[in-house]
mmCIF file of C-alpha atoms in Angstrom:
data_model
loop_
_atom_site.group_PDB
_atom_site.id
_atom_site.type_symbol
_atom_site.label_atom_id
_atom_site.label_comp_id
_atom_site.label_asym_id
_atom_site.label_seq_id
_atom_site.Cartn_x
_atom_site.Cartn_y
_atom_site.Cartn_z
ATOM 1 C CA MET K 165 2.488 141.668 80.605
ATOM 2 C CA VAL K 166 2.480 141.113 76.816
ATOM 3 C CA VAL K 167 6.144 141.974 76.416
ATOM 4 C CA ALA K 168 7.107 140.012 79.558
ATOM 5 C CA THR K 169 5.365 136.860 78.541
ATOM 6 C CA SER K 170 6.588 137.294 74.999
ATOM 7 C CA ASP K 171 10.062 137.274 76.383
ATOM 8 C CA VAL K 172 9.326 134.074 78.418
ATOM 9 C CA TYR K 173 8.183 132.251 75.289
ATOM 10 C CA LEU K 174 11.247 133.332 73.109
ATOM 11 C CA ALA K 175 13.683 132.377 75.899
ATOM 12 C CA LEU K 176 12.146 128.945 76.379
ATOM 13 C CA SER K 177 12.263 128.307 72.639
ATOM 14 C CA ASP K 178 15.973 129.332 72.592
ATOM 15 C CA MET K 179 16.757 126.960 75.427
ATOM 16 C CA ASP K 180 15.064 124.039 73.792
ATOM 17 C CA ALA K 181 16.968 124.734 70.495
ATOM 18 C CA GLN K 182 20.303 124.682 72.414
ATOM 19 C CA VAL K 183 19.477 121.392 74.002
ATOM 20 C CA THR K 184 18.683 119.820 70.697
ATOM 21 C CA ASN K 185 21.760 121.018 68.994
ATOM 22 C CA VAL K 186 24.093 119.760 71.785
ATOM 23 C CA LEU K 187 22.458 116.185 71.875
ATOM 24 C CA LEU K 188 22.461 115.866 68.122
ATOM 25 C CA ASN K 189 26.159 116.836 67.965
ATOM 26 C CA GLY K 190 27.258 114.746 70.912
ATOM 27 C CA GLU K 191 28.597 117.699 72.797
ATOM 28 C CA GLU K 192 27.407 116.571 76.205
ATOM 29 C CA ASN K 193 30.798 116.876 77.853
ATOM 30 C CA GLY K 194 30.958 120.551 77.124
ATOM 31 C CA TRP K 195 27.473 121.085 78.427
ATOM 32 C CA LEU K 196 28.090 119.126 81.803
ATOM 33 C CA CYS K 197 31.560 120.761 82.262
ATOM 34 C CA ASP K 198 31.630 122.715 85.450
ATOM 35 C CA PRO K 199 34.987 124.720 85.449
ATOM 36 C CA ASP K 200 34.419 125.827 89.099
ATOM 37 C CA GLN K 201 34.342 122.183 90.283
ATOM 38 C CA ASP K 202 37.003 120.907 88.021
ATOM 39 C CA GLY K 203 39.488 123.552 88.818
ATOM 40 C CA GLY K 204 39.273 125.105 85.415
ATOM 41 C CA ALA K 205 40.377 121.906 83.773
ATOM 42 C CA CYS K 206 37.427 121.950 81.281
ATOM 43 C CA GLY K 207 35.760 124.315 79.059
ATOM 44 C CA ARG K 208 31.989 124.837 79.117
ATOM 45 C CA SER K 209 30.474 125.042 75.745
ATOM 46 C CA GLY K 210 28.919 128.188 74.314
ATOM 47 C CA SER K 211 25.556 126.415 73.963
ATOM 48 C CA ARG K 212 25.556 125.927 77.767
ATOM 49 C CA TYR K 213 26.405 129.454 78.508
ATOM 50 C CA PHE K 214 23.643 130.626 76.088
ATOM 51 C CA TYR K 215 21.183 128.185 77.672
ATOM 52 C CA ASP K 216 21.853 129.529 81.132
ATOM 53 C CA ILE K 217 21.509 133.175 80.022
ATOM 54 C CA ARG K 218 18.175 132.382 78.298
ATOM 55 C CA ARG K 219 16.963 130.483 81.383
ATOM 56 C CA GLU K 220 17.659 133.494 83.487
ATOM 57 C CA ASP K 221 15.865 135.657 81.017
ATOM 58 C CA ALA K 222 12.856 133.236 81.109
ATOM 59 C CA GLU K 223 12.769 133.329 84.866
ATOM 60 C CA ARG K 224 13.173 137.189 85.037
ATOM 61 C CA ALA K 225 10.474 137.667 82.529
ATOM 62 C CA ALA K 226 8.110 135.282 84.287
ATOM 63 C CA LEU K 227 8.628 137.035 87.634
ATOM 64 C CA GLN K 228 7.972 140.286 86.010
ATOM 65 C CA ALA K 229 4.776 138.812 84.616
ATOM 66 C CA ALA K 230 3.861 137.604 87.952
ATOM 67 C CA ARG K 231 4.227 141.084 89.508
ATOM 68 C CA LEU K 232 2.194 142.550 86.762
ATOM 69 C CA ALA K 233 -0.650 139.969 87.332
ATOM 70 C CA GLU K 234 -0.659 140.221 91.011
ATOM 71 C CA ASP K 235 -4.504 140.864 91.095
ATOM 72 C CA ASP K 236 -5.159 137.833 88.745
ATOM 73 C CA PRO K 237 -4.905 134.450 90.437
ATOM 74 C CA VAL K 238 -5.315 132.553 87.294
ATOM 75 C CA ARG K 239 -2.383 134.244 85.641
ATOM 76 C CA LEU K 240 -0.356 133.842 88.907
ATOM 77 C CA ARG K 241 -0.996 130.101 88.903
ATOM 78 C CA THR K 242 -0.060 129.868 85.141
ATOM 79 C CA VAL K 243 3.261 131.805 85.765
ATOM 80 C CA GLN K 244 4.066 129.554 88.801
ATOM 81 C CA SER K 245 3.199 126.490 86.706
ATOM 82 C CA VAL K 246 5.596 127.629 84.041
ATOM 83 C CA LEU K 247 8.446 128.129 86.591
ATOM 84 C CA ASP K 248 7.837 124.735 88.155
ATOM 85 C CA GLY K 249 7.771 123.142 84.703
ATOM 86 C CA LEU K 250 11.023 124.952 83.896
ATOM 87 C CA HIS K 251 12.691 123.246 86.851
ATOM 88 C CA GLN K 252 11.404 119.814 85.726
ATOM 89 C CA TYR K 253 12.679 120.540 82.272
ATOM 90 C CA ASP K 254 16.130 121.379 83.533
ATOM 91 C CA GLN K 255 16.175 118.120 85.353
ATOM 92 C CA ARG K 256 15.258 116.147 82.325
ATOM 93 C CA VAL K 257 17.794 117.966 80.132
ATOM 94 C CA GLN K 258 20.564 117.294 82.712
ATOM 95 C CA THR K 259 19.691 113.521 82.762
ATOM 96 C CA ALA K 260 19.584 113.278 79.107
ATOM 97 C CA MET K 261 23.093 114.816 78.924
ATOM 98 C CA GLU K 262 24.472 112.598 81.608
ATOM 99 C CA ARG K 263 23.189 109.498 79.660
ATOM 100 C CA GLY K 264 24.324 110.748 76.246
ATOM 101 C CA ARG K 265 27.936 111.329 77.302
ATOM 102 C CA HIS K 266 28.484 107.861 78.568
ATOM 103 C CA VAL K 267 28.338 106.467 74.959
ATOM 104 C CA SER K 268 30.241 107.949 71.993
ATOM 105 C CA HIS K 269 27.625 108.379 69.318
ATOM 106 C CA ALA K 270 27.505 109.741 65.793
ATOM 107 C CA PHE K 271 25.392 112.743 64.852
ATOM 108 C CA GLY K 272 21.764 112.208 65.803
ATOM 109 C CA ALA K 273 22.388 108.745 67.151
ATOM 110 C CA LEU K 274 21.708 109.033 70.831
ATOM 111 C CA PRO K 275 21.566 106.185 73.191
ATOM 112 C CA GLU K 276 17.950 104.978 73.787
ATOM 113 C CA ASP K 277 17.858 106.035 77.428
ATOM 114 C CA ALA K 278 19.058 109.526 76.610
ATOM 115 C CA VAL K 279 16.558 109.683 73.720
ATOM 116 C CA GLU K 280 13.712 108.882 76.312
ATOM 117 C CA GLU K 281 14.797 111.737 78.561
ATOM 118 C CA TYR K 282 15.202 114.126 75.680
ATOM 119 C CA ARG K 283 11.791 113.253 74.425
ATOM 120 C CA ALA K 284 10.244 113.898 77.847
ATOM 121 C CA ALA K 285 12.090 117.154 78.150
ATOM 122 C CA THR K 286 11.043 118.347 74.795
ATOM 123 C CA THR K 287 7.478 117.175 75.166
ATOM 124 C CA LEU K 288 7.290 119.073 78.376
ATOM 125 C CA MET K 289 8.519 122.122 76.639
ATOM 126 C CA THR K 290 6.435 121.924 73.470
ATOM 127 C CA GLU K 291 3.214 120.692 74.934
ATOM 128 C CA ASP K 292 3.132 122.378 78.374
ATOM 129 C CA LEU K 293 5.524 125.226 78.879
ATOM 130 C CA LEU K 294 5.378 126.872 75.444
ATOM 131 C CA PRO K 295 1.587 126.696 75.287
ATOM 132 C CA LYS K 296 1.221 128.274 78.766
ATOM 133 C CA ALA K 297 3.636 131.003 77.885
ATOM 134 C CA ASN K 298 1.769 131.658 74.640
ATOM 135 C CA ASN K 299 -1.629 131.674 76.327
ATOM 136 C CA LEU K 300 -0.262 134.262 78.874
ATOM 137 C CA THR K 301 0.768 136.437 75.901
ATOM 138 C CA LEU K 302 -2.541 136.051 74.043
ATOM 139 C CA GLY K 303 -4.419 136.778 77.267
ATOM 140 C CA GLY K 304 -2.440 139.879 77.791
ATOM 141 C CA ALA K 305 -2.966 141.011 74.276
ATOM 142 C CA ALA K 306 -6.693 140.398 74.611
ATOM 143 C CA ILE K 307 -6.648 142.615 77.723
ATOM 144 C CA VAL K 308 -4.739 145.286 75.794
ATOM 145 C CA ASP K 309 -7.146 145.248 72.877
ATOM 146 C CA THR K 310 -10.240 145.375 75.198
ATOM 147 C CA THR K 311 -8.731 148.227 77.193
ATOM 148 C CA TYR K 312 -7.999 150.098 73.906
ATOM 149 C CA ARG K 313 -11.472 149.558 72.559
ATOM 150 C CA GLU K 314 -13.017 150.778 75.875
ATOM 151 C CA GLU K 315 -10.872 153.806 76.130
ATOM 152 C CA ARG K 316 -11.452 154.622 72.453
ATOM 153 C CA SER K 317 -15.123 154.251 72.829
ATOM 154 C CA GLY K 318 -15.095 156.598 75.792
ATOM 155 C CA VAL K 319 -13.091 159.230 73.882
ATOM 156 C CA MET K 320 -15.335 159.029 70.865
ATOM 157 C CA ALA K 321 -18.487 159.324 73.124
ATOM 158 C CA GLY K 322 -16.853 162.375 74.658
ATOM 159 C CA ARG K 323 -16.367 163.808 71.242
ATOM 160 C CA ILE K 324 -20.091 163.322 70.540
ATOM 161 C CA ARG K 325 -21.081 164.997 73.756
ATOM 162 C CA VAL K 326 -18.730 168.041 72.942
ATOM 163 C CA LEU K 327 -20.405 168.380 69.587
ATOM 164 C CA VAL K 328 -23.895 168.138 70.992
ATOM 165 C CA PHE K 329 -23.106 170.542 73.749
ATOM 166 C CA GLY K 330 -21.545 172.977 71.273
ATOM 167 C CA ALA K 331 -24.561 172.727 69.017
ATOM 168 C CA ALA K 332 -26.866 173.240 72.074
ATOM 169 C CA VAL K 333 -24.978 176.441 73.015
ATOM 170 C CA LEU K 334 -25.225 177.741 69.420
ATOM 171 C CA LEU K 335 -28.869 177.127 69.358
ATOM 172 C CA ALA K 336 -29.322 178.894 72.673
ATOM 173 C CA LEU K 337 -27.432 181.918 71.415
ATOM 174 C CA ALA K 338 -29.350 181.926 68.139
ATOM 175 C CA ALA K 339 -32.671 181.864 70.234
ATOM 176 C CA LEU K 340 -31.371 184.699 72.546
ATOM 177 C CA GLN K 341 -30.447 186.679 69.346
ATOM 178 C CA LEU K 342 -33.925 186.145 67.992
ATOM 179 C CA TYR K 343 -35.541 187.167 71.281
ATOM 180 C CA LEU K 344 -33.411 190.388 71.310
ATOM 181 C CA ALA K 345 -34.360 191.165 67.788
ATOM 182 C CA VAL K 346 -38.091 190.776 68.518
ATOM 183 C CA ARG K 347 -38.187 192.243 71.850
ATOM 184 C CA PHE K 348 -35.651 195.130 71.521
ATOM 185 C CA ARG K 349 -35.295 195.388 67.790
ATOM 186 C CA ARG K 350 -31.629 194.740 67.922
ATOM 187 C CA MET K 351 -30.832 192.832 64.764
ATOM 188 C CA MET K 352 -27.223 192.032 65.869
ATOM 189 C CA SER K 353 -25.547 191.663 69.177
ATOM 190 C CA LEU K 354 -21.693 191.799 69.083
ATOM 191 C CA PHE K 355 -21.620 189.927 72.349
ATOM 192 C CA LEU K 356 -23.615 187.121 70.978
ATOM 193 C CA VAL K 357 -21.711 187.077 67.870
ATOM 194 C CA ALA K 358 -18.376 186.871 69.724
ATOM 195 C CA ALA K 359 -19.867 184.198 72.015
ATOM 196 C CA ALA K 360 -21.007 182.168 68.940
ATOM 197 C CA VAL K 361 -17.606 182.437 67.329
ATOM 198 C CA GLY K 362 -15.868 181.371 70.519
ATOM 199 C CA THR K 363 -18.322 178.443 70.917
ATOM 200 C CA VAL K 364 -17.673 177.226 67.331
ATOM 201 C CA ALA K 365 -13.898 177.443 67.691
ATOM 202 C CA LEU K 366 -13.813 175.778 71.139
ATOM 203 C CA THR K 367 -16.141 172.952 69.940
ATOM 204 C CA ALA K 368 -14.090 172.363 66.714
ATOM 205 C CA VAL K 369 -10.682 172.297 68.636
ATOM 206 C CA SER K 370 -12.110 169.954 71.370
ATOM 207 C CA ALA K 371 -13.746 167.561 68.907
ATOM 208 C CA THR K 372 -10.478 167.492 66.766
ATOM 209 C CA VAL K 373 -8.343 166.672 69.806
ATOM 210 C CA LEU K 374 -10.644 164.024 70.895
ATOM 211 C CA ALA K 375 -10.842 162.525 67.414
ATOM 212 C CA ASN K 376 -6.993 162.382 67.198
ATOM 213 C CA GLU K 377 -6.928 160.776 70.583
ATOM 214 C CA GLY K 378 -9.408 158.102 69.427
ATOM 215 C CA CYS K 379 -7.214 157.335 66.319
ATOM 216 C CA THR K 380 -3.982 156.747 68.305
#
């Protein structure tokens, strides 16, 4: 979820940057050119190709995020809102390009009606789409952090249980050895010594493994 929504944010940012560059430089014709409809008589600009690629990236990442959030209605609504807003953004950009190419303009000197559409498009991007994509990423990161903390807490609690259990077994073995020494005058039982050594080794290995798991 975090990776997918991060990809959405980056793709949207790249799209808006391409639109800004084209409108500032007066390259609307290359943007609007459609070689398929014009019989190959025009050449579509690299900015438009890059925009289309990043738009597909944004849609693909958003759909992936939606699949990952299938059990979260709030996230699903947010993803759907981003996709709907992306369509509106596309329409605003197209209108700005159409209005900009009707007037030959110097660098940064767009006609007023094109400026209005561009402002509406970039406002939609910066105040709606990007914040929503960022919120999805932050929400996913929060889930990752919470899950990590819960899992780590469980691992560390398991480590404490292992240590307590190991200590209890050693105390039981010591008590048994003391009983044998008093009752049967056996100062040392090789079986109990072996059991104690095995318990110490198993407890140490288990606690170390769990400690390492808790730190990763």
